[in-house]
Short mmCIF file of C-alpha atoms in Angstrom, two decimals:
data_model
loop_
_atom_site.label_atom_id
_atom_site.label_comp_id
_atom_site.label_asym_id
_atom_site.label_seq_id
_atom_site.Cartn_x
_atom_site.Cartn_y
_atom_site.Cartn_z
CA MET X 9 0.11 -0.15 -0.04
CA SER X 10 2.98 2.37 0.77
CA LEU X 11 4.40 1.82 -2.61
CA ALA X 12 1.15 1.87 -4.24
CA LYS X 13 0.90 5.44 -3.11
CA ARG X 14 4.28 6.57 -3.39
CA ARG X 15 4.55 5.57 -7.15
CA GLY X 16 1.18 6.89 -7.98
CA PHE X 17 -0.91 3.19 -8.25
CA VAL X 18 -3.72 3.92 -5.72
CA PHE X 19 -4.74 6.87 -3.58
CA GLN X 20 -7.50 6.88 -0.93
CA SER X 21 -10.28 8.75 -2.26
CA SER X 22 -11.02 12.14 -0.98
CA GLU X 23 -7.74 11.97 1.21
CA ILE X 24 -7.51 15.59 1.75
CA TYR X 25 -11.11 15.42 3.52
CA GLY X 26 -10.05 12.52 5.78
CA GLY X 27 -10.63 9.85 3.09
CA LEU X 28 -13.86 7.89 2.38
CA GLY X 29 -14.10 4.33 3.91
CA SER X 30 -13.03 1.56 1.23
CA VAL X 31 -13.42 3.72 -1.72
CA TRP X 32 -9.92 4.16 -3.93
CA ASP X 33 -8.66 6.28 -6.70
CA TYR X 34 -6.30 5.05 -9.28
CA GLY X 35 -3.24 7.24 -9.85
CA PRO X 36 -1.02 7.51 -13.10
CA LEU X 37 0.45 4.26 -13.00
CA GLY X 38 -2.62 2.46 -11.60
CA VAL X 39 -4.96 3.58 -14.14
CA GLU X 40 -2.43 2.48 -16.98
CA LEU X 41 -2.03 -1.03 -15.29
CA LYS X 42 -5.45 -1.61 -14.65
CA LYS X 43 -6.60 -0.63 -18.48
CA ASN X 44 -3.75 -2.99 -19.74
CA ILE X 45 -5.29 -5.82 -17.61
CA LYS X 46 -8.86 -5.12 -19.19
CA GLU X 47 -7.58 -4.43 -22.74
CA ARG X 48 -5.93 -7.97 -22.41
CA TRP X 49 -9.17 -9.55 -21.00
CA TRP X 50 -11.47 -8.02 -24.01
CA ARG X 51 -8.88 -9.08 -26.47
CA SER X 52 -8.95 -12.42 -25.34
CA MET X 53 -12.53 -12.58 -24.73
CA VAL X 54 -14.04 -10.68 -27.64
CA HIS X 55 -11.45 -9.72 -30.52
CA GLU X 56 -9.81 -13.15 -30.51
CA ARG X 57 -13.19 -15.14 -30.43
CA GLU X 58 -16.01 -15.31 -33.02
CA ASP X 59 -18.67 -16.73 -30.75
CA ILE X 60 -18.55 -13.73 -28.07
CA GLU X 61 -19.92 -10.23 -28.71
CA GLY X 62 -19.27 -7.07 -26.38
CA LEU X 63 -21.78 -4.77 -24.51
CA ASP X 64 -21.72 -1.63 -22.36
CA ALA X 65 -25.20 -1.54 -20.55
CA ALA X 66 -26.13 1.08 -18.19
CA ILE X 67 -25.56 1.31 -14.58
CA LEU X 68 -28.85 2.54 -13.79
CA MET X 69 -31.88 -0.08 -14.62
CA HIS X 70 -35.49 -0.53 -14.26
CA PRO X 71 -36.42 -1.71 -10.48
CA LYS X 72 -38.04 -4.71 -11.77
CA VAL X 73 -34.61 -6.05 -12.98
CA TRP X 74 -33.47 -6.46 -9.81
CA GLU X 75 -36.90 -8.01 -8.45
CA ALA X 76 -36.55 -10.72 -11.36
CA SER X 77 -32.77 -11.57 -10.41
CA GLY X 78 -33.54 -11.88 -6.68
CA HIS X 79 -31.37 -9.41 -5.56
CA ILE X 80 -34.18 -7.42 -3.62
CA ALA X 81 -35.27 -10.33 -1.70
CA GLY X 82 -32.18 -12.39 -1.37
CA PHE X 83 -29.02 -9.94 -1.80
CA THR X 84 -28.65 -9.55 2.18
CA ASP X 85 -26.12 -9.91 4.91
CA PRO X 86 -27.23 -10.23 8.66
CA LEU X 87 -26.29 -6.95 10.55
CA VAL X 88 -25.82 -5.94 14.24
CA ASP X 89 -25.34 -2.52 15.61
CA CYS X 90 -23.50 -1.38 18.76
CA LYS X 91 -25.90 1.04 20.57
CA HIS X 92 -23.06 2.29 22.43
CA CYS X 93 -20.41 2.78 20.13
CA LYS X 94 -22.74 2.90 16.80
CA ASN X 95 -20.25 0.55 14.97
CA ARG X 96 -22.01 -2.04 12.51
CA PHE X 97 -20.67 -5.46 11.96
CA ARG X 98 -21.72 -8.75 10.04
CA ALA X 99 -23.60 -11.02 12.53
CA ASP X 100 -20.89 -13.80 11.67
CA ASP X 101 -18.16 -11.36 12.79
CA PRO X 102 -15.52 -13.65 14.50
CA ARG X 103 -14.47 -11.03 16.56
CA ILE X 104 -17.88 -11.07 18.32
CA LYS X 105 -18.11 -12.73 21.67
CA GLY X 106 -21.34 -14.07 23.06
CA THR X 107 -24.72 -13.80 20.92
CA PRO X 108 -25.84 -10.52 19.57
CA GLY X 109 -29.12 -9.36 21.00
CA GLN X 110 -28.48 -11.18 24.28
CA PRO X 111 -26.72 -9.66 27.59
CA ASP X 112 -23.72 -11.84 26.69
CA GLY X 113 -22.86 -10.23 23.24
CA GLN X 114 -19.96 -8.13 23.15
CA CYS X 115 -19.01 -5.46 20.84
CA PRO X 116 -15.72 -6.17 19.05
CA ALA X 117 -15.09 -2.34 19.05
CA CYS X 118 -15.86 -1.04 22.18
CA GLY X 119 -15.75 -4.12 24.51
CA THR X 120 -19.05 -3.26 25.90
CA LYS X 121 -21.40 -6.13 26.66
CA GLY X 122 -25.13 -6.39 26.10
CA THR X 123 -25.32 -3.53 23.37
CA LEU X 124 -25.45 -5.36 20.38
CA THR X 125 -28.46 -5.52 18.44
CA ALA X 126 -30.12 -9.03 17.48
CA PRO X 127 -29.16 -9.59 13.59
CA ARG X 128 -31.21 -8.06 10.92
CA GLN X 129 -31.19 -8.50 7.12
CA PHE X 130 -29.49 -5.71 5.22
CA ASN X 131 -29.75 -5.28 1.58
CA LEU X 132 -26.34 -4.45 0.03
CA MET X 133 -27.70 -2.61 -2.95
CA PHE X 134 -27.22 1.28 -3.01
CA LYS X 135 -30.53 2.99 -3.36
CA THR X 136 -30.98 6.41 -5.42
CA PHE X 137 -33.84 8.48 -6.74
CA MET X 138 -34.67 8.86 -10.39
CA GLY X 139 -36.30 12.24 -11.09
CA PRO X 140 -37.11 15.34 -9.16
CA VAL X 141 -38.93 13.75 -6.32
CA GLU X 142 -37.66 11.50 -3.94
CA GLU X 143 -40.42 9.09 -2.95
CA ASP X 144 -40.68 5.31 -2.92
CA ALA X 145 -41.90 5.49 -6.40
CA ALA X 146 -38.92 6.87 -7.98
CA VAL X 147 -36.51 4.36 -6.13
CA ILE X 148 -33.98 2.79 -8.38
CA PHE X 149 -30.67 0.96 -7.52
CA MET X 150 -27.01 1.18 -8.40
CA ARG X 151 -26.18 -2.14 -9.88
CA PRO X 152 -24.77 -4.52 -7.71
CA GLU X 153 -23.46 -6.68 -10.69
CA THR X 154 -22.95 -6.45 -14.41
CA ALA X 155 -24.87 -9.45 -15.70
CA GLN X 156 -28.32 -8.40 -15.41
CA GLY X 157 -27.55 -5.71 -18.18
CA ILE X 158 -26.28 -8.72 -20.40
CA TYR X 159 -29.44 -10.79 -19.46
CA VAL X 160 -31.96 -8.06 -20.35
CA ASN X 161 -30.15 -7.41 -23.82
CA TYR X 162 -29.53 -11.11 -24.54
CA LEU X 163 -32.16 -10.93 -27.42
CA ASN X 164 -30.89 -7.57 -28.66
CA VAL X 165 -27.49 -8.76 -29.02
CA LEU X 166 -28.41 -12.24 -30.48
CA GLN X 167 -30.84 -10.70 -33.24
CA SER X 168 -28.47 -7.70 -34.08
CA SER X 169 -25.01 -9.94 -34.17
CA ARG X 170 -26.69 -12.90 -36.02
CA GLN X 171 -25.09 -15.10 -33.63
CA LYS X 172 -26.30 -18.69 -32.84
CA ILE X 173 -26.28 -20.70 -29.48
CA PRO X 174 -23.87 -21.58 -28.02
CA PHE X 175 -22.54 -17.67 -27.83
CA GLY X 176 -21.41 -15.20 -25.28
CA ILE X 177 -21.69 -11.52 -24.16
CA ALA X 178 -18.83 -9.66 -22.40
CA GLN X 179 -18.95 -6.67 -20.73
CA ILE X 180 -16.42 -4.38 -18.39
CA GLY X 181 -18.28 -2.01 -15.97
CA LYS X 182 -18.59 -0.66 -12.44
CA ALA X 183 -21.16 -2.28 -9.79
CA PHE X 184 -21.68 -0.98 -6.44
CA ARG X 185 -22.35 -2.96 -3.10
CA ASN X 186 -22.89 -1.39 0.26
CA GLU X 187 -20.38 -3.94 1.89
CA ILE X 188 -20.85 -3.93 5.75
CA THR X 189 -17.17 -5.10 6.36
CA PRO X 190 -15.33 -3.90 3.31
CA GLY X 191 -11.19 -3.72 3.64
CA ASN X 192 -8.06 -5.36 2.52
CA PHE X 193 -7.05 -2.39 0.38
CA ILE X 194 -8.66 -2.69 -2.94
CA PHE X 195 -9.79 -6.37 -2.53
CA ARG X 196 -13.17 -5.69 -1.05
CA THR X 197 -14.64 -2.21 -1.76
CA ARG X 198 -18.07 -0.66 -2.14
CA GLU X 199 -17.34 0.75 -5.87
CA PHE X 200 -15.55 -1.67 -7.98
CA GLU X 201 -15.18 -2.94 -11.89
CA GLN X 202 -16.11 -6.47 -12.97
CA MET X 203 -15.16 -8.11 -16.12
CA GLU X 204 -17.83 -10.53 -16.69
CA MET X 205 -19.02 -12.91 -19.64
CA GLN X 206 -22.21 -14.78 -20.01
CA PHE X 207 -22.26 -17.86 -22.26
CA PHE X 208 -25.46 -18.96 -23.46
CA VAL X 209 -25.67 -23.09 -24.12
CA LYS X 210 -28.17 -25.55 -24.97
CA PRO X 211 -29.41 -27.21 -21.96
CA GLY X 212 -27.53 -30.26 -21.30
CA SER X 213 -24.50 -29.06 -22.72
CA GLU X 214 -23.62 -26.53 -19.54
CA ASN X 215 -21.36 -28.99 -17.76
CA GLU X 216 -19.05 -29.72 -20.79
CA TRP X 217 -18.88 -25.63 -21.37
CA PHE X 218 -18.37 -25.32 -17.57
CA GLU X 219 -15.41 -27.18 -17.75
CA ARG X 220 -13.82 -25.83 -20.95
CA TRP X 221 -14.32 -22.10 -19.48
CA ARG X 222 -12.73 -23.39 -16.30
CA ALA X 223 -9.54 -24.30 -17.98
CA GLU X 224 -9.55 -21.10 -20.34
CA ARG X 225 -9.87 -19.01 -17.38
CA MET X 226 -6.95 -20.40 -15.53
CA LYS X 227 -5.20 -20.41 -18.74
CA TRP X 228 -5.54 -16.74 -18.75
CA VAL X 229 -4.66 -15.93 -15.23
CA GLU X 230 -1.54 -17.62 -15.50
CA GLY X 231 -0.89 -15.73 -18.78
CA LEU X 232 -0.85 -12.50 -16.50
CA GLY X 233 2.37 -13.74 -15.13
CA VAL X 234 1.25 -14.69 -11.86
CA ARG X 235 2.79 -17.66 -10.09
CA SER X 236 0.92 -21.14 -10.52
CA GLU X 237 1.51 -22.03 -6.95
CA LYS X 238 -0.10 -19.04 -5.82
CA LEU X 239 -3.25 -19.86 -7.42
CA HIS X 240 -5.59 -22.89 -6.78
CA TRP X 241 -9.59 -23.61 -7.23
CA HIS X 242 -12.07 -23.58 -4.43
CA GLN X 243 -15.22 -25.25 -5.48
CA HIS X 244 -18.55 -23.82 -3.72
CA GLY X 245 -19.98 -26.29 -1.07
CA LYS X 246 -23.75 -26.68 -0.91
CA ASP X 247 -23.99 -23.66 1.90
CA GLU X 248 -21.83 -21.31 -0.22
CA LEU X 249 -23.86 -21.54 -3.67
CA ALA X 250 -25.56 -18.58 -4.85
CA HIS X 251 -29.46 -18.74 -5.27
CA TYR X 252 -28.94 -18.87 -8.91
CA ALA X 253 -25.91 -21.32 -9.01
CA ALA X 254 -25.91 -25.21 -9.86
CA ASP X 255 -22.01 -25.33 -9.53
CA ALA X 256 -19.42 -22.67 -8.97
CA TYR X 257 -15.61 -22.57 -8.91
CA ASP X 258 -13.44 -19.83 -7.62
CA ILE X 259 -9.83 -18.89 -8.69
CA GLN X 260 -8.04 -18.22 -5.52
CA TYR X 261 -4.95 -16.44 -4.94
CA GLU X 262 -2.72 -16.36 -1.97
CA PHE X 263 -2.76 -12.78 -0.76
CA PRO X 264 -0.80 -11.56 2.13
CA PHE X 265 -4.12 -11.88 4.15
CA GLY X 266 -4.77 -15.54 2.89
CA TRP X 267 -6.40 -17.53 0.17
CA GLN X 268 -9.13 -15.19 -1.36
CA GLU X 269 -11.20 -15.59 -4.63
CA PHE X 270 -10.70 -12.82 -7.32
CA GLU X 271 -12.75 -14.68 -10.12
CA GLY X 272 -15.54 -17.13 -10.36
CA ILE X 273 -17.06 -19.74 -12.84
CA HIS X 274 -20.63 -20.31 -12.31
CA ASN X 275 -23.25 -22.62 -13.86
CA ARG X 276 -25.97 -20.01 -13.72
CA THR X 277 -28.66 -22.78 -15.12
CA ASP X 278 -31.76 -20.84 -16.77
CA PHE X 279 -32.39 -19.07 -13.87
CA ASP X 280 -31.76 -15.65 -14.74
CA LEU X 281 -33.66 -15.81 -18.31
CA LYS X 282 -36.57 -17.80 -17.11
CA ASN X 283 -37.05 -15.19 -14.25
CA HIS X 284 -36.94 -12.12 -16.74
CA GLN X 285 -39.14 -13.81 -18.91
CA GLN X 286 -41.65 -14.27 -15.96
CA HIS X 287 -41.32 -10.90 -14.80
CA SER X 288 -41.33 -8.99 -18.07
CA GLY X 289 -43.95 -11.16 -20.19
CA LYS X 290 -41.29 -11.04 -23.08
CA LYS X 291 -40.27 -14.37 -24.49
CA LEU X 292 -36.76 -14.93 -24.28
CA ASP X 293 -36.42 -18.55 -25.47
CA TYR X 294 -34.44 -19.44 -28.80
CA LEU X 295 -35.42 -21.49 -31.70
CA ASP X 296 -32.85 -24.04 -32.63
CA THR X 297 -33.34 -23.94 -36.45
CA THR X 298 -31.49 -27.04 -37.08
CA THR X 299 -33.73 -29.26 -34.69
CA ASN X 300 -36.83 -27.03 -34.53
CA GLU X 301 -36.47 -27.05 -30.85
CA ARG X 302 -37.48 -24.16 -28.65
CA PHE X 303 -35.61 -23.72 -25.13
CA ILE X 304 -34.24 -21.40 -22.67
CA PRO X 305 -30.71 -21.11 -22.70
CA TYR X 306 -28.49 -22.07 -19.65
CA VAL X 307 -25.69 -19.48 -18.71
CA VAL X 308 -21.94 -20.25 -17.74
CA GLU X 309 -20.69 -17.40 -16.31
CA THR X 310 -17.03 -16.13 -15.88
CA SER X 311 -16.91 -13.07 -13.32
CA ALA X 312 -13.83 -11.43 -12.67
CA GLY X 313 -13.17 -8.30 -10.40
CA ALA X 314 -10.84 -5.74 -12.35
CA ASP X 315 -9.62 -4.28 -8.99
CA ARG X 316 -8.94 -7.62 -7.50
CA THR X 317 -7.09 -8.90 -10.59
CA THR X 318 -4.91 -5.74 -10.25
CA LEU X 319 -4.27 -6.33 -6.64
CA VAL X 320 -3.38 -10.15 -7.76
CA VAL X 321 -0.76 -8.99 -10.29
CA LEU X 322 0.22 -6.28 -7.94
CA CYS X 323 0.96 -8.39 -4.84
CA ASP X 324 2.53 -11.38 -7.02
CA ALA X 325 5.03 -8.99 -8.98
CA TYR X 326 6.04 -7.30 -5.41
CA ARG X 327 9.58 -8.13 -4.53
CA GLU X 328 12.18 -7.07 -1.90
CA GLU X 329 15.59 -8.41 -2.99
CA ALA X 330 19.16 -7.47 -1.34
CA MET X 331 21.61 -6.56 -4.07
CA LYS X 332 24.86 -4.59 -4.59
CA GLY X 333 24.87 -1.03 -5.85
CA GLU X 334 24.94 -0.33 -9.47
CA GLU X 335 26.82 2.15 -11.44
CA GLY X 336 29.69 2.84 -9.00
CA GLU X 337 27.32 2.66 -6.08
CA GLU X 338 29.25 0.04 -3.82
CA LYS X 339 26.93 -0.58 -0.84
CA GLU X 340 24.58 -3.45 -0.63
CA GLU X 341 20.95 -2.21 -0.38
CA THR X 342 17.32 -3.72 -0.56
CA ARG X 343 15.74 -3.21 -3.77
CA VAL X 344 11.81 -3.18 -4.11
CA VAL X 345 10.86 -4.13 -7.30
CA LEU X 346 7.49 -4.82 -9.09
CA LYS X 347 8.21 -7.71 -11.57
CA LEU X 348 5.19 -7.07 -13.71
CA LYS X 349 4.71 -8.82 -16.73
CA PRO X 350 6.28 -6.25 -19.29
CA SER X 351 3.24 -6.03 -21.64
CA LEU X 352 1.07 -5.27 -18.19
CA ALA X 353 3.58 -2.55 -17.03
CA PRO X 354 2.17 0.78 -17.01
CA LEU X 355 5.57 2.27 -18.34
CA LYS X 356 7.34 0.17 -20.79
CA ALA X 357 10.61 2.02 -20.64
CA ALA X 358 12.24 5.00 -18.95
CA VAL X 359 14.85 7.16 -20.61
CA PHE X 360 17.85 8.60 -18.70
CA PRO X 361 20.78 10.93 -19.72
CA LEU X 362 23.73 9.72 -17.68
CA VAL X 363 24.75 13.31 -16.79
CA ASN X 364 23.08 16.74 -17.55
CA LYS X 365 25.95 17.80 -19.91
CA ASP X 366 27.88 16.98 -23.21
CA GLY X 367 24.78 16.90 -25.17
CA MET X 368 23.37 13.85 -23.26
CA PRO X 369 20.16 15.62 -22.21
CA GLU X 370 19.33 16.75 -25.92
CA VAL X 371 19.89 13.36 -27.29
CA SER X 372 17.71 11.83 -24.39
CA ARG X 373 14.90 13.80 -24.95
CA ARG X 374 14.93 13.25 -28.74
CA ILE X 375 14.92 9.21 -28.03
CA TYR X 376 12.17 9.72 -25.44
CA ASP X 377 9.97 11.85 -27.85
CA ASP X 378 10.51 9.09 -30.78
CA LEU X 379 9.75 6.27 -28.31
CA ARG X 380 6.34 7.83 -26.66
CA ARG X 381 4.92 7.75 -30.00
CA HIS X 382 4.86 3.85 -29.94
CA PHE X 383 4.91 3.14 -26.02
CA ASN X 384 4.20 4.88 -22.61
CA VAL X 385 7.73 5.96 -21.57
CA PHE X 386 9.16 8.14 -18.96
CA HIS X 387 11.94 10.73 -18.83
CA ASP X 388 13.91 11.14 -15.63
CA ASP X 389 16.99 13.28 -15.22
CA GLY X 390 16.82 13.96 -11.55
CA GLY X 391 19.44 12.28 -9.44
CA SER X 392 22.18 9.72 -9.46
CA ILE X 393 21.45 7.11 -12.28
CA GLY X 394 21.19 4.39 -9.64
CA ARG X 395 18.53 6.08 -7.56
CA ARG X 396 16.88 6.62 -11.02
CA TYR X 397 16.91 2.84 -11.69
CA ARG X 398 15.33 2.20 -8.24
CA ARG X 399 12.50 4.50 -8.82
CA GLN X 400 11.51 2.77 -11.99
CA ASP X 401 12.00 -0.69 -10.25
CA GLU X 402 9.33 0.09 -7.86
CA ALA X 403 7.15 1.51 -10.90
CA GLY X 404 7.69 -1.96 -12.55
CA THR X 405 9.19 -0.45 -15.58
CA PRO X 406 10.82 -3.53 -17.62
CA PHE X 407 13.60 -1.28 -19.32
CA GLY X 408 15.75 1.40 -18.43
CA ILE X 409 17.52 3.16 -21.60
CA THR X 410 20.53 5.29 -20.49
CA ILE X 411 22.24 7.60 -22.92
CA ASP X 412 26.13 8.12 -22.05
CA GLY X 413 29.35 9.29 -23.62
CA GLN X 414 29.49 6.29 -26.02
CA THR X 415 25.95 7.42 -27.40
CA THR X 416 27.15 10.66 -28.78
CA GLN X 417 30.06 8.76 -30.53
CA ASP X 418 28.33 5.47 -32.10
CA GLN X 419 24.58 6.04 -31.44
CA THR X 420 24.10 3.23 -29.03
CA VAL X 421 22.32 3.18 -25.66
CA THR X 422 22.50 0.97 -22.65
CA VAL X 423 19.33 -1.03 -22.11
CA ARG X 424 19.13 -2.39 -18.73
CA ASP X 425 16.56 -5.18 -17.89
CA ARG X 426 14.59 -4.79 -14.76
CA ASP X 427 14.55 -8.38 -13.61
CA THR X 428 18.04 -9.58 -14.52
CA LEU X 429 20.00 -6.07 -14.24
CA LYS X 430 21.79 -7.28 -17.15
CA GLN X 431 22.88 -4.54 -19.45
CA VAL X 432 23.22 -4.46 -23.38
CA ARG X 433 24.04 -1.94 -26.06
CA VAL X 434 21.52 -1.33 -28.55
CA ALA X 435 21.39 0.97 -31.56
CA SER X 436 19.16 4.03 -30.70
CA SER X 437 17.42 3.71 -34.48
CA GLY X 438 16.48 0.26 -33.22
CA LEU X 439 15.01 0.71 -29.92
CA VAL X 440 11.49 0.62 -31.08
CA GLU X 441 12.07 -2.60 -32.78
CA TYR X 442 13.85 -3.88 -29.80
CA LEU X 443 11.11 -3.08 -27.25
CA LYS X 444 8.35 -4.37 -29.66
CA GLU X 445 9.77 -7.63 -29.51
CA LYS X 446 10.68 -7.91 -25.75
CA LEU X 447 6.88 -6.68 -24.82
CA ALA X 448 5.37 -9.03 -27.44
CA THR X 449 4.10 -11.74 -25.07
#
């Protein structure tokens, strides 16, 4: 978290006013990293496949959408309040001693006994009002998931794209949940971004597609450069399954705070489309023209948190390494480095003049201006070259390009590799191609 703020990945929202609980802003490097992850997801889901279409549905939806989906009736957590300190907790918070609502119930915040209320159900959806009058008839909700926007547009996409089942609809967008106990940095927040794909299949084929998508999603996650020993599957037990799911697996990562999920693959059956058909009165079944069968498709869902995936990538890339000084710096030190996959790194390269004289700053600027037409790069001429390397190591920048005395003689530069610390001479005219090759994966 310290590095994230120091290097401009993530900031506390509204920090100058004391911050807003579990709401975070992405800084210059954070927004680039998250964008790179989202673009990689979109490319793999939509651009590289013929059977998935993209969508961007609105955040605000008709209230009946959430009745049909079961969110108004069932999207709740048990909640207790402390009448003494006014703090709020989940009823299953392990810190609570005794029984909430009874004299032995002890508040985990202030330690007072007998002040916890009996558990009551608390809906996690954010309410707001549409129109000029704040009345019950004008109540709408901020969407708690992006999936419902896909279901209500299922027929629109099917007909306009001329797809046939099996096919999928992918979407990246914001969702909102009024979490009782958010925390662990950007892991559990009240405003977050989802990368979801709903794959519509013929009933009876859902188990086959479920397993195929499980394999596809783990392969994609490993393609982010995440260490495989830090990943595993968790299958939902009967007491964990959501009301719409017949089967569900989570991809979990071993965070510093334990194994936690950041993506789920779910067999949602025909629950959503069937309920939307009943509540809306619109036919949502599908006609298979080859067999002349009509059926409501089953859905296999892949749902990833963009923020959680970003946190996985950051945590997995973070290293603290003992090393000797570089470029004449003799003392040993601890190097903090983000070993991000180069194609995901916010900055692809940093350009440094070795010293601010002898024509090096001018050459450095010229090379920087040429590179930034192709990549997101950074120019740094402040401090010792070793210190500048360290700053870029913390930012996860894979390549450092140094302009030195030899550059003015033969037009070559030194390219330093972030991970191996090896340095090679590369012709300045060939830098673009050199970096493209290194960033290809």
